[in-house]
XYZ file of C-alpha atoms in Angstrom:
778
model
C -22.075 26.795 5.440
C -21.795 23.056 5.819
C -18.656 21.737 7.772
C -16.225 20.189 5.189
C -15.235 16.728 5.989
C -11.716 16.674 4.741
C -8.714 18.480 5.971
C -7.209 20.659 3.582
C -3.560 21.931 3.283
C -3.072 25.606 4.135
C -1.735 26.518 0.927
C -5.046 25.670 -0.895
C -7.542 26.598 1.659
C -6.767 25.563 5.178
C -9.306 23.531 7.364
C -13.036 23.915 6.174
C -11.972 26.251 3.298
C -10.311 28.794 5.595
C -7.463 30.460 4.105
C -4.199 30.966 5.946
C -1.280 29.436 7.450
C -0.914 26.769 10.104
C -1.282 27.801 13.708
C 0.627 26.358 16.800
C -1.056 24.088 19.199
C 0.685 25.683 22.179
C -1.254 28.167 24.112
C 1.961 29.302 25.870
C 2.268 32.722 24.349
C 3.431 36.107 25.411
C 1.491 38.347 22.926
C 0.327 38.636 19.554
C -0.218 41.653 17.391
C -3.870 42.132 16.523
C -3.247 45.340 14.334
C -1.373 48.566 14.571
C -3.597 49.711 17.413
C -3.695 47.058 20.127
C -1.804 44.128 21.514
C -3.496 41.374 23.158
C -1.913 39.371 26.068
C -2.476 35.474 25.691
C -2.523 33.254 28.679
C 0.714 31.434 29.782
C -0.429 28.886 31.976
C -2.093 25.443 31.260
C -5.726 25.531 30.470
C -6.206 22.488 32.525
C -6.204 24.850 35.644
C -8.947 27.160 33.986
C -12.475 27.139 35.163
C -15.351 26.825 32.614
C -18.381 28.590 33.873
C -21.829 27.262 33.201
C -24.305 29.905 32.497
C -27.990 29.364 31.701
C -27.320 25.956 30.587
C -24.259 27.179 28.425
C -20.655 26.898 28.471
C -18.620 30.192 28.606
C -14.899 30.827 27.894
C -12.554 31.073 30.482
C -12.647 34.576 32.365
C -9.315 35.483 31.318
C -9.984 38.880 29.797
C -6.734 39.364 27.969
C -7.135 36.141 25.900
C -10.599 36.922 24.291
C -11.588 38.891 21.398
C -13.558 42.313 22.130
C -15.823 44.469 19.960
C -13.837 47.195 18.554
C -10.454 45.616 18.001
C -8.785 46.656 14.776
C -6.630 44.368 12.415
C -4.629 45.156 9.327
C -6.071 42.424 7.150
C -8.473 39.384 7.096
C -5.322 36.971 7.695
C -4.704 38.817 11.082
C -8.278 38.595 12.057
C -8.336 34.851 11.181
C -5.063 33.959 13.000
C -6.153 35.667 16.194
C -9.704 34.279 16.277
C -8.411 30.820 15.575
C -5.659 30.656 18.059
C -8.277 31.901 20.450
C -10.516 29.317 19.680
C -8.121 26.433 19.592
C -6.666 27.634 22.934
C -10.075 27.732 24.543
C -11.118 24.220 22.828
C -13.714 24.574 20.046
C -13.328 24.377 16.163
C -14.105 27.108 13.619
C -15.580 27.195 10.497
C -16.383 30.118 7.879
C -19.820 31.480 7.950
C -20.940 34.171 5.492
C -19.020 36.780 3.843
C -19.573 39.839 1.464
C -17.092 40.682 -1.190
C -17.025 43.906 -3.239
C -16.386 43.785 -6.992
C -12.621 43.405 -6.561
C -13.024 40.616 -4.637
C -12.119 42.402 -1.079
C -13.659 41.056 1.862
C -16.297 43.667 3.170
C -17.576 41.639 6.174
C -17.379 38.047 7.252
C -18.422 35.831 9.960
C -16.324 32.960 11.891
C -18.674 30.394 13.624
C -18.316 27.713 16.025
C -18.091 24.481 13.915
C -20.796 23.158 15.964
C -23.317 25.943 14.909
C -26.682 25.203 13.153
C -28.167 21.914 12.599
C -27.905 19.637 9.362
C -30.837 19.306 7.058
C -32.771 16.043 7.835
C -32.600 13.838 4.891
C -35.657 11.419 4.040
C -33.898 8.037 3.848
C -35.284 4.604 3.367
C -35.629 2.385 6.772
C -32.455 0.658 7.538
C -32.768 -3.001 7.562
C -30.958 -4.161 10.743
C -30.060 -7.613 9.475
C -28.226 -5.792 6.606
C -24.830 -4.149 7.226
C -24.830 -0.312 6.310
C -21.097 0.642 7.631
C -21.712 4.236 6.274
C -24.844 4.824 8.096
C -23.279 3.198 11.340
C -20.226 5.558 11.180
C -22.234 8.691 10.790
C -21.712 11.104 13.469
C -23.952 14.334 14.386
C -21.525 17.231 14.888
C -24.088 20.209 14.944
C -25.766 21.164 17.997
C -27.041 24.550 17.269
C -24.197 26.498 18.961
C -24.362 30.171 18.773
C -20.772 31.349 19.333
C -19.532 33.605 16.302
C -17.446 36.615 15.624
C -18.336 39.145 13.121
C -16.140 41.637 11.728
C -16.127 44.133 8.899
C -14.001 46.544 6.676
C -14.018 50.320 7.790
C -13.413 53.332 5.592
C -9.337 52.984 6.117
C -9.249 49.540 4.797
C -8.917 47.999 8.515
C -10.940 45.287 9.766
C -12.878 45.765 13.101
C -14.698 43.207 15.074
C -18.264 44.488 15.060
C -20.080 41.631 16.857
C -19.358 38.860 19.318
C -20.931 35.744 20.891
C -18.650 33.964 23.387
C -21.173 31.364 24.994
C -21.195 27.686 23.717
C -23.847 25.166 24.461
C -21.649 22.296 24.350
C -18.593 21.210 26.314
C -15.322 22.580 25.239
C -12.138 20.279 24.352
C -9.704 19.709 26.857
C -6.097 20.609 26.240
C -5.177 16.857 25.689
C -7.601 16.769 22.850
C -7.217 20.204 21.331
C -4.815 18.777 18.581
C -7.841 17.062 17.168
C -9.797 20.147 16.539
C -10.568 19.958 12.924
C -9.787 23.724 12.052
C -6.613 22.973 13.934
C -5.611 20.205 11.727
C -3.633 20.495 8.258
C -1.617 18.432 6.231
C 1.876 20.064 6.524
C 4.768 20.030 3.782
C 6.845 17.701 5.802
C 3.760 15.180 5.935
C 2.960 15.567 2.332
C 6.738 14.812 1.578
C 6.651 12.088 3.882
C 3.531 10.415 2.495
C 4.725 10.669 -1.053
C 8.242 9.390 -0.479
C 6.699 6.500 1.483
C 4.420 5.464 -1.335
C 7.519 5.499 -3.932
C 9.113 3.185 -1.402
C 5.880 0.878 -1.289
C 5.161 2.086 2.467
C 1.572 2.691 2.959
C -0.120 5.640 4.377
C -0.683 4.121 7.892
C 2.956 3.234 8.367
C 3.906 6.793 6.896
C 1.483 8.355 9.544
C 3.316 6.135 12.056
C 6.864 7.569 10.939
C 5.551 11.052 11.231
C 4.327 10.256 14.809
C 8.044 9.043 15.612
C 9.663 11.886 14.118
C 7.404 14.448 15.743
C 7.561 13.110 18.985
C 3.945 12.582 19.674
C 0.453 12.783 17.593
C -0.184 16.290 18.777
C 2.715 17.530 16.980
C 2.075 15.749 13.767
C -0.515 18.428 12.727
C -3.090 16.101 11.358
C -4.682 12.702 12.050
C -4.196 9.238 10.189
C -7.634 9.806 8.490
C -6.649 13.190 7.321
C -3.478 11.795 5.693
C -5.597 9.123 3.997
C -8.251 11.592 2.755
C -5.289 13.578 1.328
C -3.838 10.688 -0.543
C -7.349 9.487 -1.493
C -8.039 12.727 -3.183
C -5.060 12.248 -5.355
C -6.238 8.732 -6.382
C -9.661 10.158 -7.239
C -8.161 12.981 -9.146
C -5.824 10.535 -11.348
C -8.683 8.021 -11.665
C -9.984 8.889 -15.100
C -6.609 9.802 -16.306
C -4.623 7.111 -14.972
C -3.737 5.262 -18.338
C -3.094 8.265 -20.189
C -0.663 9.565 -17.507
C 1.124 5.999 -17.460
C 1.725 6.267 -21.412
C 2.404 10.031 -21.017
C 5.303 8.908 -18.430
C 6.744 6.496 -21.028
C 6.727 9.144 -23.637
C 8.473 11.647 -21.324
C 11.080 8.913 -20.610
C 11.542 8.289 -24.278
C 12.382 12.140 -24.705
C 15.241 12.319 -22.298
C 16.571 8.637 -22.855
C 16.170 7.638 -26.645
C 17.027 3.988 -25.646
C 13.887 3.675 -23.698
C 11.397 1.420 -25.495
C 7.624 1.194 -24.946
C 4.904 0.019 -27.048
C 1.114 -0.254 -26.206
C -2.283 -1.030 -27.770
C -5.742 0.482 -27.173
C -9.221 -1.098 -27.949
C -12.085 1.281 -28.008
C -9.745 3.899 -26.492
C -9.018 1.937 -23.506
C -5.803 0.485 -22.659
C -5.294 -3.234 -23.238
C -1.496 -4.023 -23.403
C 1.649 -2.065 -22.879
C 5.343 -3.289 -22.714
C 8.616 -1.247 -21.686
C 12.248 -1.896 -21.268
C 14.495 1.029 -20.554
C 18.271 1.270 -21.879
C 19.740 -0.689 -18.623
C 17.101 -3.495 -19.212
C 18.073 -3.880 -22.810
C 21.846 -3.654 -22.300
C 21.382 -6.223 -19.423
C 19.617 -8.616 -22.059
C 22.679 -8.263 -24.456
C 24.788 -9.614 -21.617
C 22.590 -12.185 -19.821
C 19.666 -12.900 -22.170
C 20.428 -16.382 -22.930
C 18.037 -17.717 -20.427
C 14.960 -15.884 -19.554
C 12.205 -16.318 -17.113
C 8.602 -15.050 -17.677
C 5.982 -14.930 -15.220
C 2.509 -13.737 -15.810
C 1.035 -14.730 -12.320
C 0.852 -11.228 -10.841
C -2.300 -9.289 -10.536
C -1.043 -5.809 -9.341
C -3.586 -2.934 -10.004
C -7.157 -2.222 -9.688
C -8.109 -3.256 -13.288
C -6.734 -6.802 -12.661
C -4.370 -6.630 -15.404
C -1.809 -9.051 -15.290
C 1.870 -8.016 -14.872
C 4.468 -10.121 -16.556
C 7.909 -9.463 -16.265
C 10.898 -11.010 -18.083
C 13.884 -11.483 -15.736
C 17.281 -13.292 -15.980
C 20.380 -13.780 -13.746
C 23.326 -11.599 -13.847
C 26.996 -12.309 -13.355
C 26.523 -12.103 -9.545
C 23.722 -14.812 -9.606
C 21.257 -12.142 -8.795
C 17.781 -11.463 -10.790
C 17.966 -9.020 -13.252
C 15.116 -7.036 -15.005
C 14.618 -7.387 -18.816
C 11.435 -5.692 -19.368
C 7.746 -6.003 -18.433
C 4.147 -5.663 -19.643
C 0.451 -5.513 -18.723
C -2.201 -7.342 -20.465
C -5.663 -7.280 -19.815
C -6.329 -10.896 -20.839
C -4.521 -14.180 -21.080
C -5.470 -14.974 -24.522
C -2.975 -16.338 -27.291
C -2.992 -13.386 -29.388
C -2.108 -11.208 -26.340
C 1.004 -13.398 -25.502
C 1.844 -13.370 -29.357
C 1.907 -9.624 -29.287
C 3.755 -9.487 -25.970
C 6.598 -11.960 -27.339
C 6.783 -10.220 -30.475
C 7.167 -6.641 -28.785
C 9.760 -8.175 -26.497
C 11.854 -9.298 -29.519
C 11.502 -5.996 -31.007
C 12.922 -4.250 -27.823
C 16.080 -6.591 -27.546
C 17.004 -6.324 -31.351
C 15.209 -9.766 -32.199
C 17.997 -12.011 -30.448
C 16.021 -14.905 -29.166
C 16.582 -16.387 -25.730
C 18.168 -19.945 -25.609
C 15.911 -21.008 -22.908
C 12.703 -19.556 -21.602
C 11.111 -20.623 -18.299
C 7.506 -20.141 -17.331
C 4.590 -21.488 -15.573
C 1.701 -23.905 -16.796
C -0.408 -22.024 -19.345
C -1.748 -23.264 -22.598
C -2.177 -19.982 -24.369
C 1.431 -19.027 -23.333
C 2.828 -22.357 -24.672
C 1.068 -21.758 -27.943
C 2.367 -18.143 -28.183
C 6.154 -19.289 -27.451
C 5.905 -22.127 -29.938
C 4.841 -19.570 -32.522
C 7.003 -16.555 -31.932
C 10.055 -18.192 -30.284
C 10.236 -21.692 -32.261
C 13.952 -21.985 -31.807
C 13.978 -21.229 -28.010
C 13.815 -24.082 -25.626
C 10.648 -23.955 -23.140
C 10.802 -25.535 -19.818
C 8.375 -24.980 -16.676
C 9.086 -23.406 -13.537
C 9.970 -25.827 -10.697
C 8.861 -23.243 -7.991
C 5.522 -22.776 -9.390
C 4.841 -26.832 -9.624
C 6.520 -27.753 -6.206
C 4.652 -24.968 -4.488
C 1.449 -26.380 -5.533
C 2.246 -30.051 -3.890
C 1.085 -29.350 -0.266
C -2.686 -28.557 -1.558
C -2.633 -31.319 -4.243
C -1.817 -34.423 -1.984
C -4.127 -33.955 0.621
C -3.721 -32.999 4.538
C -2.930 -36.256 5.815
C 0.733 -35.888 4.388
C 1.297 -32.196 4.928
C 3.353 -32.853 8.066
C 5.101 -36.247 7.101
C 8.486 -35.223 7.032
C 9.611 -38.817 5.583
C 7.069 -38.047 2.428
C 8.536 -34.617 1.718
C 12.285 -35.820 1.971
C 11.585 -38.600 -0.512
C 9.582 -36.034 -2.888
C 12.852 -33.840 -2.947
C 14.974 -36.641 -3.474
C 12.866 -37.715 -6.402
C 12.736 -34.297 -7.904
C 16.152 -32.733 -7.112
C 18.305 -35.824 -6.192
C 17.415 -38.015 -9.455
C 20.385 -37.689 -11.932
C 19.194 -40.022 -14.347
C 15.582 -40.464 -16.100
C 15.403 -44.007 -14.981
C 16.259 -42.978 -11.430
C 13.455 -40.396 -11.258
C 10.858 -42.651 -12.678
C 11.742 -45.548 -10.497
C 11.592 -43.279 -7.338
C 8.482 -41.411 -8.747
C 6.400 -44.938 -9.194
C 7.634 -45.909 -5.711
C 6.389 -42.953 -3.976
C 2.986 -43.138 -5.544
C 2.688 -46.646 -4.609
C 4.025 -46.252 -1.020
C 1.687 -43.439 -0.305
C -1.468 -44.573 -2.199
C -1.253 -41.570 -4.613
C -1.569 -43.376 -7.916
C -5.089 -42.188 -8.385
C -4.036 -38.631 -7.891
C -4.947 -36.663 -11.107
C -2.706 -33.703 -10.576
C 0.298 -35.717 -10.064
C -0.591 -37.896 -13.107
C -0.551 -34.745 -15.123
C 2.662 -33.535 -13.728
C 4.250 -37.137 -14.841
C 2.816 -36.522 -18.055
C 4.782 -33.287 -18.706
C 7.752 -34.428 -16.463
C 10.245 -33.853 -19.402
C 9.571 -30.045 -18.785
C 10.130 -29.519 -15.533
C 12.403 -32.447 -13.918
C 15.899 -31.355 -14.215
C 17.104 -35.275 -14.981
C 15.466 -34.652 -18.441
C 17.588 -31.788 -19.549
C 20.945 -32.110 -17.456
C 22.642 -31.261 -21.049
C 21.017 -27.987 -21.448
C 22.342 -24.734 -20.517
C 20.234 -23.066 -17.698
C 22.650 -20.497 -16.466
C 21.733 -21.156 -12.823
C 18.227 -20.419 -13.185
C 16.856 -23.783 -12.395
C 19.677 -24.878 -10.225
C 17.469 -24.306 -7.020
C 13.882 -22.671 -6.516
C 15.369 -19.945 -4.914
C 15.633 -18.206 -8.218
C 12.008 -17.853 -8.440
C 11.312 -17.117 -4.921
C 13.824 -14.323 -5.090
C 11.956 -12.748 -8.147
C 8.812 -13.422 -6.364
C 9.884 -11.712 -3.097
C 11.320 -8.778 -5.387
C 7.995 -8.164 -7.254
C 5.716 -8.621 -4.285
C 7.359 -5.658 -2.423
C 5.564 -3.036 -4.789
C 2.511 -4.834 -6.187
C -0.769 -4.093 -4.699
C -4.187 -5.389 -5.533
C -5.714 -1.714 -5.652
C -2.871 0.275 -7.185
C -3.511 2.621 -10.009
C -1.313 2.004 -13.001
C 0.755 5.510 -12.207
C 1.074 4.315 -8.523
C 2.443 0.784 -9.609
C 5.006 2.887 -11.812
C 6.336 4.959 -9.087
C 6.759 1.863 -6.606
C 8.214 0.022 -9.628
C 10.780 2.496 -10.613
C 12.081 2.557 -6.976
C 12.276 -0.880 -6.612
C 14.267 -1.425 -9.806
C 16.674 1.581 -8.714
C 17.234 -0.806 -5.367
C 18.002 -3.761 -7.456
C 20.465 -2.084 -9.800
C 22.050 -0.569 -6.832
C 22.542 -4.086 -5.311
C 24.413 -5.050 -8.411
C 26.307 -1.941 -8.473
C 27.612 -2.711 -4.724
C 28.421 -6.257 -5.907
C 30.177 -4.901 -8.754
C 32.145 -2.510 -6.226
C 33.095 -5.373 -3.879
C 34.203 -7.879 -6.661
C 36.507 -5.377 -8.270
C 38.074 -3.968 -5.299
C 38.205 -6.883 -2.784
C 39.673 -10.538 -2.872
C 38.146 -13.709 -1.682
C 39.910 -15.677 0.629
C 41.443 -18.896 -0.650
C 41.268 -22.024 0.950
C 43.840 -24.146 -0.855
C 47.031 -23.564 -2.415
C 46.047 -24.590 -5.810
C 46.949 -22.071 -8.462
C 43.874 -22.897 -10.226
C 41.841 -21.580 -7.302
C 43.677 -18.308 -7.397
C 43.181 -17.973 -10.974
C 39.273 -18.557 -10.449
C 39.353 -15.605 -7.946
C 40.706 -13.254 -10.665
C 38.167 -14.088 -13.311
C 34.877 -14.783 -11.581
C 32.746 -12.540 -9.583
C 32.783 -13.384 -5.882
C 29.537 -15.133 -5.888
C 30.575 -17.508 -8.905
C 33.950 -17.909 -7.285
C 32.085 -19.297 -4.162
C 30.563 -22.089 -6.176
C 34.048 -22.675 -8.006
C 35.741 -22.603 -4.613
C 33.186 -25.481 -3.555
C 34.037 -27.673 -6.369
C 37.844 -27.098 -5.806
C 37.587 -28.239 -2.143
C 35.509 -31.224 -3.277
C 37.789 -32.116 -5.870
C 41.096 -32.120 -3.472
C 38.895 -34.019 -0.523
C 36.688 -36.399 -2.322
C 37.545 -37.150 -5.921
C 39.490 -40.386 -6.404
C 40.615 -41.859 -9.774
C 39.344 -45.581 -10.118
C 40.586 -46.503 -13.496
C 41.760 -44.820 -16.803
C 41.155 -46.346 -20.295
C 43.299 -44.890 -23.154
C 41.660 -44.687 -26.503
C 43.002 -43.411 -29.838
C 41.870 -39.751 -29.550
C 40.475 -39.833 -25.881
C 41.049 -40.847 -22.524
C 38.441 -41.997 -20.386
C 38.891 -41.644 -16.439
C 36.504 -42.994 -13.829
C 36.237 -41.539 -10.333
C 34.366 -41.265 -7.310
C 33.216 -38.325 -5.149
C 31.385 -37.560 -1.814
C 27.798 -38.498 -3.348
C 29.254 -42.098 -3.743
C 28.618 -42.278 -7.595
C 30.930 -43.230 -10.449
C 31.732 -40.350 -12.464
C 33.041 -40.773 -15.933
C 35.176 -37.930 -17.517
C 36.393 -38.065 -21.130
C 39.452 -36.301 -21.929
C 40.209 -35.196 -25.419
C 43.851 -34.867 -25.103
C 44.635 -32.870 -28.498
C 42.009 -30.062 -27.594
C 42.289 -30.226 -23.649
C 38.422 -30.524 -23.568
C 36.927 -32.615 -20.839
C 33.200 -33.826 -20.759
C 31.987 -35.110 -17.468
C 29.084 -37.241 -16.747
C 27.549 -34.939 -14.213
C 27.133 -32.125 -16.747
C 27.562 -29.499 -14.224
C 29.748 -27.113 -16.526
C 27.234 -27.940 -19.440
C 24.369 -26.723 -17.144
C 25.424 -23.653 -15.297
C 28.944 -22.907 -16.793
C 31.010 -23.769 -13.769
C 33.912 -26.588 -14.016
C 32.913 -29.356 -11.772
C 34.982 -31.103 -9.224
C 35.838 -33.959 -11.507
C 36.899 -31.700 -14.343
C 38.836 -29.868 -11.632
C 40.583 -32.918 -10.701
C 41.738 -33.554 -14.205
C 43.122 -30.192 -14.479
C 45.036 -30.822 -11.254
C 46.391 -34.097 -12.844
C 47.416 -32.228 -15.959
C 49.229 -29.736 -13.624
C 47.235 -26.699 -15.038
C 47.604 -23.448 -12.942
C 44.996 -21.902 -14.874
C 41.426 -22.616 -15.955
C 41.609 -23.119 -19.441
C 39.766 -20.509 -21.704
C 36.861 -23.124 -22.917
C 35.798 -23.329 -19.221
C 35.503 -19.531 -18.463
C 32.136 -18.746 -19.118
C 31.760 -14.893 -20.134
C 28.655 -14.240 -18.412
C 30.246 -15.219 -15.190
C 33.411 -12.987 -15.513
C 33.961 -9.706 -13.394
C 34.555 -7.752 -16.698
C 31.489 -9.454 -18.647
C 29.645 -6.057 -19.256
C 32.545 -4.211 -20.646
C 31.164 -4.626 -24.354
C 29.027 -2.042 -25.877
C 25.339 -2.830 -26.712
C 23.510 -2.129 -29.503
C 19.858 -2.121 -30.648
C 18.358 -3.701 -33.947
C 19.214 -0.559 -35.735
C 22.765 -0.536 -34.783
C 22.300 2.326 -32.412
C 24.668 2.258 -29.094
C 22.478 1.736 -26.185
C 23.763 4.386 -23.768
C 22.063 4.754 -20.188
C 21.117 8.358 -19.731
C 19.464 9.938 -16.460
C 15.762 9.976 -16.672
C 15.023 12.573 -14.099
C 14.518 16.184 -15.139
C 16.633 17.275 -12.079
C 20.292 17.590 -12.735
C 22.632 15.424 -10.703
C 24.288 18.547 -9.234
C 21.152 20.180 -8.123
C 20.261 16.812 -6.168
C 23.599 16.846 -4.542
C 23.133 20.332 -3.334
C 19.551 19.533 -2.109
C 21.012 16.518 -0.256
C 23.758 18.608 1.172
C 21.441 21.323 2.340
C 19.149 18.855 4.099
C 21.966 17.315 5.809
C 23.182 20.743 6.971
C 19.713 21.662 8.323
C 19.474 18.326 10.248
C 22.918 18.814 11.790
C 21.779 22.527 12.793
C 18.748 21.238 14.083
C 20.319 18.501 16.103
C 22.552 20.967 17.813
C 19.789 23.491 18.327
C 17.129 21.334 19.986
C 19.648 20.750 23.116
C 18.125 23.587 24.647
C 14.866 25.906 24.537
C 17.097 28.965 23.525
C 18.618 27.272 20.831
C 15.336 26.237 19.281
C 14.507 29.903 19.476
C 17.395 31.252 17.866
C 16.895 28.695 15.117
C 13.167 29.648 14.520
C 14.246 33.521 14.547
C 16.876 32.983 11.901
C 14.401 30.498 9.718
C 11.885 33.301 9.814
C 14.344 35.794 8.608
C 15.576 33.274 5.789
C 12.051 32.552 4.807
C 11.583 36.321 3.834
C 14.223 35.697 0.986
C 11.946 33.335 -1.084
C 8.655 33.787 -2.428
C 5.913 32.047 -0.315
C 4.629 28.781 -1.798
C 1.758 29.219 -4.375
C 1.233 25.496 -5.336
C -2.096 24.154 -5.904
C -3.012 20.647 -4.406
C -2.827 19.493 -8.245
C 0.599 20.877 -8.644
C 1.781 18.770 -5.428
C 0.110 15.802 -7.097
C 1.933 16.368 -10.361
C 5.229 16.836 -8.716
C 4.974 13.561 -6.926
C 4.219 11.670 -10.065
C 6.485 13.468 -12.274
C 4.082 14.517 -15.055
C 1.112 16.565 -15.547
C -2.396 15.378 -15.023
C -4.163 15.703 -18.573
C -7.415 17.311 -19.279
C -7.551 15.645 -22.924
C -7.463 11.816 -22.130
C -7.284 9.690 -25.168
C -6.208 6.353 -23.510
C -8.463 5.453 -20.822
C -8.076 2.712 -18.085
C -9.039 -0.735 -19.239
C -12.621 -2.166 -18.020
C -12.590 -4.337 -14.712
C -11.488 -7.722 -16.098
C -11.849 -10.857 -14.112
C -8.225 -12.264 -13.401
C -7.487 -15.936 -12.560
C -6.900 -14.937 -8.896
C -8.058 -12.268 -6.518
C -4.985 -11.949 -4.338
C -1.493 -9.957 -4.848
C -0.120 -13.133 -6.638
C -2.267 -15.089 -8.641
C -2.667 -18.621 -7.466
C -1.718 -20.430 -10.542
C -3.067 -21.049 -14.108
C -3.864 -24.683 -13.152
C -5.383 -23.592 -9.616
C -9.067 -23.675 -10.709
C -10.405 -26.118 -8.009
C -9.146 -24.105 -5.072
C -11.112 -21.036 -6.473
C -14.251 -23.341 -6.513
C -14.262 -24.127 -2.903
C -16.973 -22.500 -0.842
C -16.050 -21.833 2.908
C -19.614 -22.122 3.726
C -22.235 -19.545 5.172
C -21.236 -17.721 8.202
C -23.322 -18.896 11.170
C -24.487 -17.076 14.206
C -22.225 -17.759 17.390
C -25.088 -17.721 19.813
C -27.980 -19.750 18.044
C -25.848 -21.452 15.283
C -28.370 -20.656 12.730
C -27.235 -18.796 9.377
C -28.357 -15.345 7.793
C -27.329 -13.197 10.761
C -24.921 -12.889 13.491
C -24.631 -12.226 17.226
C -25.268 -8.725 16.881
C -28.673 -8.916 15.757
C -29.402 -12.599 16.860
C -33.095 -12.638 17.908
C -32.483 -15.053 20.699
C -30.105 -12.405 22.055
C -32.766 -9.809 21.775
C -35.372 -11.836 23.786
C -32.738 -12.660 26.422
C -32.019 -16.327 25.367
C -28.403 -16.053 24.945
C -26.673 -19.538 25.300
C -23.466 -20.609 26.235
C -21.606 -23.971 25.718
C -19.454 -25.243 28.035
């Protein structure tokens, strides 16, 4: 029988197909029971002190008679034979694999043979000659493990149903593994339940297999106690990915169907083309409720390529009452055609009850722009400054990358210009001073300046989403935590769901802090205290900055009384003259800085007017509902008038989860106390073995383990197939940008040999190296 390359879990076949339980790596044991007839003593000393005798060119086992099997030994069952021989083999230093066996009509083993893993030789396969100039990583990594070793043990079933060792050969024709490497023996390694749980939990938390193995190593106290190698763990997870490969899209859709059953407010729609998934959108109940509260301003970004099919991940996000990013819904689309975006925006509107946002922020894309104009004609469309500003370094040339004065002027021009005239004057001066007048990209950005420069839309409600680029950076950082180039759809979902729970937990923490703590007041003004009552802490910090500025810097310069209004001019710390119009009959103020119109927080100039009017509370007109502590108390409904109620999407009851958490905490506490002494660990193990008798042994197959991980079954009948590989506009985690075509066309050039400086080969197969003409440059 050929040696199996992958490590199996004991529940499904053990190493190399061997059935049984895990075996301890320790060879410090008193006795084991081989059956009802005989007890065999095992060595208690370190095998480093044991001599291995070389006889007739072979390697014999240590000459400790009590540690080796003997012909005639009886065992109760096959498992007992296997456990004994495996423990013996591992203590000695060789790996085991199953040889031939015979079963009767009822499947009972009649005889069986265990072999040294290095027994026999592999069949020679005829292969084409290997070209030394071409890389063949698989061929290079092939290692021969067979050397014709004849060590084996044969046992058979007698008339009483016992198993007796009938033949034995102990000599090996190869060196045996030293004790420090015994944990690397293939038949000794297995992926334990702890390793599987850690692996799956880490992947849900966007932690890769290598980091999961590192965590196991640290927790176990050494590599030899993990029970498997990193490659074993990678193979185990690779088997899972291969298992779901063909059913990935079907499982992704089935997962949404299951969520819809337990949470009627969960919304999803998808489209297939020739049986292949091309578009899918989803939004859970919480997302739909969040949109009802904060959906006035939406950010839409389709520059993420997050899976092995190069589908574009396109999330809809906004800003909540804590000025944090909040998720509204997301989609996967196979292409970036106009019809795909039209379908997506129409589906998004159905999910949110046909309530159009006031403003949508996107990146630069012609198809997207056309779709928005068609589906959201009443929605104002602006471009994300973060996408544009992050392209500046690669568009202006390397000579300006380290020029601090240049970047200072760029930021002042883009962010510091309060009027269109001011921006245009600074922009033209910038191009002139740095000889950038012929830069096509900058010329293009100037033509669309009204869609991304804040000076052109100061009077538009932005909800804080364009106040700084940190909003887009924050969303980008959030999504990059769980996206990856090679993820399957169902893998993406597990990571995404975990990340979304973390985002909502952060909001819950801020809600708790806002409702049950009070911010520190910095003035004696009653209007500041009132602001601390109505605004969330994050919004209040912005309001408090304006209160302090109103007290310290705002000085009234003149007042002009008109028939229905009063015009007040004042200066501030920015050395600008501000004009505040006061409609006295309605107690409404309008400031030329437009801060309130833009983000919904009274500016310092208006607050100065409140103070002059001796107002102790903020007028209701200036309390923006979305920034209030209790802004989410109102009910939310879908387009059919149904109340949106959040429900648990897990099939496991909350009470069961609490009990499981409590049990794990109790065990960790007991283990912490027991590990202080060897006697304590012995007592713990003894009681755990007694406790294990109360429960049925685990009979889960590997597929059942995988299904428990993903939360749904792996279907046999697949109706929705994964999409065909589609060439995306970028090849990294995050697509470089829709307008970033030139960078992708750049060629880094052919790789040169470091010896002869020629192309077509490298230093490993350089002809000059072979001829001894290796040269070195000083």
